[in-house]
Short mmCIF file of C-alpha atoms in Angstrom, two decimals:
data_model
loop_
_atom_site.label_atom_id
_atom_site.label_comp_id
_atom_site.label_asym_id
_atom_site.label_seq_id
_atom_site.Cartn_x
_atom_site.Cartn_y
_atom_site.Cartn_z
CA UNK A 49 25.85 -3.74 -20.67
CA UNK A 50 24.29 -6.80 -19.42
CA UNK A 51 23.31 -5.92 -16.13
CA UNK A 52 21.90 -2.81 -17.45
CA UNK A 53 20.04 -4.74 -20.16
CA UNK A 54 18.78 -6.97 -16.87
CA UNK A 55 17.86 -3.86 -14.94
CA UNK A 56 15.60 -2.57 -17.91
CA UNK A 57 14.03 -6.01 -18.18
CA UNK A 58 13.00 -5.57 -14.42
CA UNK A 59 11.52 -2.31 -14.81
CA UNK A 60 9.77 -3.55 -18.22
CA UNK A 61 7.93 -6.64 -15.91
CA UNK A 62 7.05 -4.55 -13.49
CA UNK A 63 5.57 -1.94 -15.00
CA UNK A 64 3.60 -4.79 -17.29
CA UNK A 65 2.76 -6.17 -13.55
CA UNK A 66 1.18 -2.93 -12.66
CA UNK A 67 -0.47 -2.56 -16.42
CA UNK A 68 -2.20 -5.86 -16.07
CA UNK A 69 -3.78 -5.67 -12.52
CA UNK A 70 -4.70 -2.13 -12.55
CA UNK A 71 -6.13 -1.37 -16.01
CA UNK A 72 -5.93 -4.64 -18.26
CA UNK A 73 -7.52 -7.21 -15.74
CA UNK A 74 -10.61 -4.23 -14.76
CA UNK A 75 -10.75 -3.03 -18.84
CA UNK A 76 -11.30 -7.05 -19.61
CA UNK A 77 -14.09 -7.50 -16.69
CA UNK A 78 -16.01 -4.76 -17.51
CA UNK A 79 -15.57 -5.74 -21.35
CA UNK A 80 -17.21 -9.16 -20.65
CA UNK A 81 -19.70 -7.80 -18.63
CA UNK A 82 -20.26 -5.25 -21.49
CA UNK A 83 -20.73 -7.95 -24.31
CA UNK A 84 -22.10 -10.47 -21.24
CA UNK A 85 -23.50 -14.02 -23.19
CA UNK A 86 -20.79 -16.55 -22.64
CA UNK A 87 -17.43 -14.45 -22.83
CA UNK A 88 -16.52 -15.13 -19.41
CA UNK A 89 -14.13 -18.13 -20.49
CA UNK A 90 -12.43 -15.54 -23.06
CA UNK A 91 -12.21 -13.11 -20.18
CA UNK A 92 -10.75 -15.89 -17.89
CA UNK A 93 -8.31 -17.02 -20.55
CA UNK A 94 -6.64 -13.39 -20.81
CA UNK A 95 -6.53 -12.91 -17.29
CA UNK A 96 -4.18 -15.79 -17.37
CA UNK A 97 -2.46 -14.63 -20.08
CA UNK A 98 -1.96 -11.25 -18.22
CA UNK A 99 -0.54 -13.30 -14.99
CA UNK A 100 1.84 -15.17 -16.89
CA UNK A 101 3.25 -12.23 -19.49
CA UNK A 102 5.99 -11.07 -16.23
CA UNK A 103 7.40 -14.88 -16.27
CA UNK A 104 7.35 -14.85 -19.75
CA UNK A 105 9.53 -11.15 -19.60
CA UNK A 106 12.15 -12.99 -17.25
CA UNK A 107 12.18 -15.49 -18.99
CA UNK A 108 13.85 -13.64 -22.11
CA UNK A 109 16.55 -12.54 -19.47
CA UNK A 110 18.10 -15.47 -17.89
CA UNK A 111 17.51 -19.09 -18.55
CA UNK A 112 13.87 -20.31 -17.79
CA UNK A 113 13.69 -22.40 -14.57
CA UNK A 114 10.32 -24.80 -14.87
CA UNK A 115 10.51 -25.30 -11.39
CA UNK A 116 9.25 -21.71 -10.47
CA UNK A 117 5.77 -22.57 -12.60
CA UNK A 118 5.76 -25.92 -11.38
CA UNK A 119 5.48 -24.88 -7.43
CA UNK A 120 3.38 -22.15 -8.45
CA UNK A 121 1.27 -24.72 -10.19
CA UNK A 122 1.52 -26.76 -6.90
CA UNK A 123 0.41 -24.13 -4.42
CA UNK A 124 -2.53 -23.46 -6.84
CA UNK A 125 -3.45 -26.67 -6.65
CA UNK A 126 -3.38 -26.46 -2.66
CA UNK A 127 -5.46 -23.60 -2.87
CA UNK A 128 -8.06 -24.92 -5.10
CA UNK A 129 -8.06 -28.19 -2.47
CA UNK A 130 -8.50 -25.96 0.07
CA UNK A 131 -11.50 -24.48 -1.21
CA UNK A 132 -13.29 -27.84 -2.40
CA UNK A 133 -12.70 -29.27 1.21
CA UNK A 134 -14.56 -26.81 2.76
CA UNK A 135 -17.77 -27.13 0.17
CA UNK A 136 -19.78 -27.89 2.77
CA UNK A 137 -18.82 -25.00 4.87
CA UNK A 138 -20.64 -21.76 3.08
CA UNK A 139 -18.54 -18.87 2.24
CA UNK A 140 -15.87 -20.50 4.46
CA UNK A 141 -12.55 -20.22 1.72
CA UNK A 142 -9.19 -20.93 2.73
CA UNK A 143 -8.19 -20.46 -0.55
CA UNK A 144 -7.41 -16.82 -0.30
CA UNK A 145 -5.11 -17.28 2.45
CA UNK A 146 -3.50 -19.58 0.92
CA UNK A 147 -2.93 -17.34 -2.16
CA UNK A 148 -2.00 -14.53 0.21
CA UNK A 149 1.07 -16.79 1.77
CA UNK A 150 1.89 -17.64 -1.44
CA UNK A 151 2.31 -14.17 -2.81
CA UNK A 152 4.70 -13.19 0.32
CA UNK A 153 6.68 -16.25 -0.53
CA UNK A 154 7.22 -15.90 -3.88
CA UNK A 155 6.48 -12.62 -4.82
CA UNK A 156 3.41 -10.74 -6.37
CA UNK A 157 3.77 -12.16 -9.41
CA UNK A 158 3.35 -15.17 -8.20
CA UNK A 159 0.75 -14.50 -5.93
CA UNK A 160 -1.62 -12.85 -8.68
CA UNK A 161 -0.75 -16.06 -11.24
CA UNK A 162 -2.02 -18.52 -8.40
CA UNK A 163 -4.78 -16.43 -7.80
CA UNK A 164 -6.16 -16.19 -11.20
CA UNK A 165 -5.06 -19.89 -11.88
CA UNK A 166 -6.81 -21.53 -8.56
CA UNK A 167 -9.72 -19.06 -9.66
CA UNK A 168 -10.15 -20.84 -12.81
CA UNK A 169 -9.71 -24.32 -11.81
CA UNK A 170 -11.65 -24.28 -8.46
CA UNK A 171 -14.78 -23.09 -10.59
CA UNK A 172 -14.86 -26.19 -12.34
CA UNK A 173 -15.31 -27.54 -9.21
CA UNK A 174 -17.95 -25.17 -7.99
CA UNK A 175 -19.33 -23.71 -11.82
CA UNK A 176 -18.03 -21.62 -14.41
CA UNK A 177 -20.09 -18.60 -14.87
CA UNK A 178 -19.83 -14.78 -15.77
CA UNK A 179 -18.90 -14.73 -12.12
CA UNK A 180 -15.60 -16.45 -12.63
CA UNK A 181 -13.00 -13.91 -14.17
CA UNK A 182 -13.98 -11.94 -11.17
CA UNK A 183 -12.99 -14.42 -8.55
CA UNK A 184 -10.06 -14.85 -10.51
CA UNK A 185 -9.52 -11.22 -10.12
CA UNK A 186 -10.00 -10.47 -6.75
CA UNK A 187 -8.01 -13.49 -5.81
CA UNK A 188 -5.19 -12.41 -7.74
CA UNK A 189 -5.04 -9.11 -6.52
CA UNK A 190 -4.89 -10.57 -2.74
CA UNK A 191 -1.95 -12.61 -3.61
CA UNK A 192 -0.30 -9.45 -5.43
CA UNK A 193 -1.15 -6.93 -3.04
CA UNK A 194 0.18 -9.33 -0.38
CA UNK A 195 3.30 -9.97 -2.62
CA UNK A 196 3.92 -6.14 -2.74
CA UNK A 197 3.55 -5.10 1.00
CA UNK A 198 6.16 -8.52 2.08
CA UNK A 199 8.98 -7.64 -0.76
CA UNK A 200 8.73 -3.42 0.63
CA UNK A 201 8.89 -5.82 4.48
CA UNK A 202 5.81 -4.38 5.62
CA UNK A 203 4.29 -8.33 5.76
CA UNK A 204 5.69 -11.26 6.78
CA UNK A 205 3.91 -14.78 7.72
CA UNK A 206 6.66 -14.77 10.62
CA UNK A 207 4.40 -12.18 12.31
CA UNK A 208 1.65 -14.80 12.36
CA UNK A 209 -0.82 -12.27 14.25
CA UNK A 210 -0.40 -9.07 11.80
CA UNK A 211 -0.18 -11.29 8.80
CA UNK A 212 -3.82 -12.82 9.37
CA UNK A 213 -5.22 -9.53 10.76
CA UNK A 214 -4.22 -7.93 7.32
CA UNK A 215 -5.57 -10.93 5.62
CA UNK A 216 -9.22 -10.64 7.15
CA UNK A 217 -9.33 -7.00 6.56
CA UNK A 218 -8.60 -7.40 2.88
CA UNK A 219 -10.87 -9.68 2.39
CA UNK A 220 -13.68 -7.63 4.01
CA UNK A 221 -12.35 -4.34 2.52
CA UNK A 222 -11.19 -5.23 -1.20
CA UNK A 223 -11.72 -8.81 -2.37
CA UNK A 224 -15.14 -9.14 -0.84
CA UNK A 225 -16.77 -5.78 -2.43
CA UNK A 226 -15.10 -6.57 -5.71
CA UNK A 227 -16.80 -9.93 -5.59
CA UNK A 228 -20.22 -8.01 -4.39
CA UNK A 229 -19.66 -5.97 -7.71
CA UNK A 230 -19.57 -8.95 -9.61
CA UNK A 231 -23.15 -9.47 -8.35
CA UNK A 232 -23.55 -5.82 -9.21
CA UNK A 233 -22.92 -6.04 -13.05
CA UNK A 234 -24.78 -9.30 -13.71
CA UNK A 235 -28.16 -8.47 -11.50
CA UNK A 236 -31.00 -8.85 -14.27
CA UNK A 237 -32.66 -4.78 -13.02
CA UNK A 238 -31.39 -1.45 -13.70
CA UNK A 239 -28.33 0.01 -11.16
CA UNK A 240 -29.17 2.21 -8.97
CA UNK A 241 -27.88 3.71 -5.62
CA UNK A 242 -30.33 1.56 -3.86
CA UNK A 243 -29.75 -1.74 -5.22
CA UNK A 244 -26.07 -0.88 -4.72
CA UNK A 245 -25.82 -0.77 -1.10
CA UNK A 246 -28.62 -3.85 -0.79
CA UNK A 247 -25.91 -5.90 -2.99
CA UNK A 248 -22.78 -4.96 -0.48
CA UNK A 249 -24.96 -4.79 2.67
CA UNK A 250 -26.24 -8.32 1.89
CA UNK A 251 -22.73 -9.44 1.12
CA UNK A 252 -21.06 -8.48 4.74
CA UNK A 253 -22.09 -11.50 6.40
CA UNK A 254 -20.52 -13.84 3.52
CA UNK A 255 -17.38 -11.68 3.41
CA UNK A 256 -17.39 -11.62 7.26
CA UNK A 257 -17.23 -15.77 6.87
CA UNK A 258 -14.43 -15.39 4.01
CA UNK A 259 -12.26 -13.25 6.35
CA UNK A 260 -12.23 -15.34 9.31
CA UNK A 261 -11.82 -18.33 7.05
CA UNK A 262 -8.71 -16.06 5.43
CA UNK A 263 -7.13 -15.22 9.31
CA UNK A 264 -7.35 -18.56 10.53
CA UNK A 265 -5.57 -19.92 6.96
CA UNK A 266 -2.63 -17.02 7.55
CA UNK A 267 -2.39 -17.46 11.01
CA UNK A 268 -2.07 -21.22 11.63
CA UNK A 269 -0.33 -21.72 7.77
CA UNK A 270 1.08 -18.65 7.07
CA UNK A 271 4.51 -19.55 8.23
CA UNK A 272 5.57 -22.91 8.18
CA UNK A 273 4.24 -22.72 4.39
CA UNK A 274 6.21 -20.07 3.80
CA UNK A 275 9.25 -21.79 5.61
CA UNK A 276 8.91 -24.37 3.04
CA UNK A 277 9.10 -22.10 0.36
CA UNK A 278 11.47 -20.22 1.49
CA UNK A 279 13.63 -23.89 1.51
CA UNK A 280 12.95 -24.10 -1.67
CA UNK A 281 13.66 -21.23 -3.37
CA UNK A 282 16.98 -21.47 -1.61
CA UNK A 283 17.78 -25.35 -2.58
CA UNK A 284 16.82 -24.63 -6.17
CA UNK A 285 18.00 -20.62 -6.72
CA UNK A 286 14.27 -20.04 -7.63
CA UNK A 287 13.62 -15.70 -8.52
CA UNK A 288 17.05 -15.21 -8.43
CA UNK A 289 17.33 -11.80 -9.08
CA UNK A 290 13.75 -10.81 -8.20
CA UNK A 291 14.54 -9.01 -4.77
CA UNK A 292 13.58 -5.43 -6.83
CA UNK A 293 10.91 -3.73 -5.36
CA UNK A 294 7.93 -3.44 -7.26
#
């Protein structure tokens, strides 16, 4: 009865996973840039609240471990470094690779919580704007996707090479247009077909900077962060339990 009653609460947390990154997190974007003015902190506040509803899930299920939020809380904090120590550098962010190890380390979950978290918290750093629940967004979902394809073993920081080659390419594929649509939604002129490819044409170059930044941060950190994770979910039994695919 228990484990079955353990099994459901898996399949409830993932399938809230899924709810929140593929129609909650776009519904609330488009929402704020619907109502626009200054409901981007709102928007930013649920996208947290999204992130951490699968910890809170577990959490009903076995005995709540603060360590697991407090190393998340420390490799969002090493992302958000990451990406104030290269402010001089333009468009140069490690801080998506760094959310991209962390999500094969600890899981999607994770990876989408320090995402939307160092999102937040860099960007009062660099400004809070209308902008911001979209980085927060398209970070997360690098850290999730990269969650997703290491727990089905198609990713692993080990393979230092693949790892940052996949890293690049979703930054240049997925997080950089979804940023460029960010621009999109809050240009002051009407949308049209035109200004649409101007917007992503003109952002190449900067997403072309953000994916070398993102290969170099896999490639040379990728694994011996992740070896130190991996440490210390062993030493401490953090996600027990968690080896379910998503």
């Amino acid at each position: 009865m228990q484990r079955e009653s353990v099994k459901q609460g898996k399949s409830a947390r993932n399938g809230i996973v899924w709810l929140a990154v593929l129609i909650a997190a776009p519904a609330t974007l488009l929402a704020a840039w619907r109502f626009g003015n200054r409901k981007y902190y709102l928007s930013s506040l649920l996208l947290i609240v999204y992130a951490m509803l699968p910890f809170f899930i577990r959490f009903e299920h076995r005995k709540p471990q603060a360590r697991e939020l407090v190393t998340i809380a420390v490799m969002s904090a090493v992302a958000v470094a990451s990406r104030a120590a290269f402010i001089m550098v333009p468009f140069f962010k490690p801080i998506t690779g760094i959310i991209m190890i962390t999500g094969m380390a600890l899981g999607p979950e994770a990876g989408f919580l320090t995402g939307a978290v160092s999102g937040f918290v860099s960007n009062f750093i660099f400004g809070q704007g209308p902008w911001t629940p979209w980085q927060m967004f398209a970070f997360g979902v690098a850290g999730f996707l990269a969650g997703v394809l290491a727990k089905k073993g198609w990713l692993s920081a080990e393979k230092r090479l693949p790892a940052g080659i996949f890293g690049g390419l979703c930054v240049l594929l997925l997080i950089g247009p979804i940023l460029d649509t960010c621009s999109l939604f809050t240009m002051s002129t009407e949308i049209t077909a035109a200004s649409a490819a101007s917007i992503y044409l003109a952002g190449l170059p900067v997403n072309a900077v953000h994916a070398f930044a993102t290969f170099l941060t896999v490639f040379f950190l990728g694994k011996p962060i992740e070896e130190k994770l991996d440490r210390i979910k062993v030493k401490y039994g953090m996600m027990d339990g968690d080896e379910d695919e998503i």
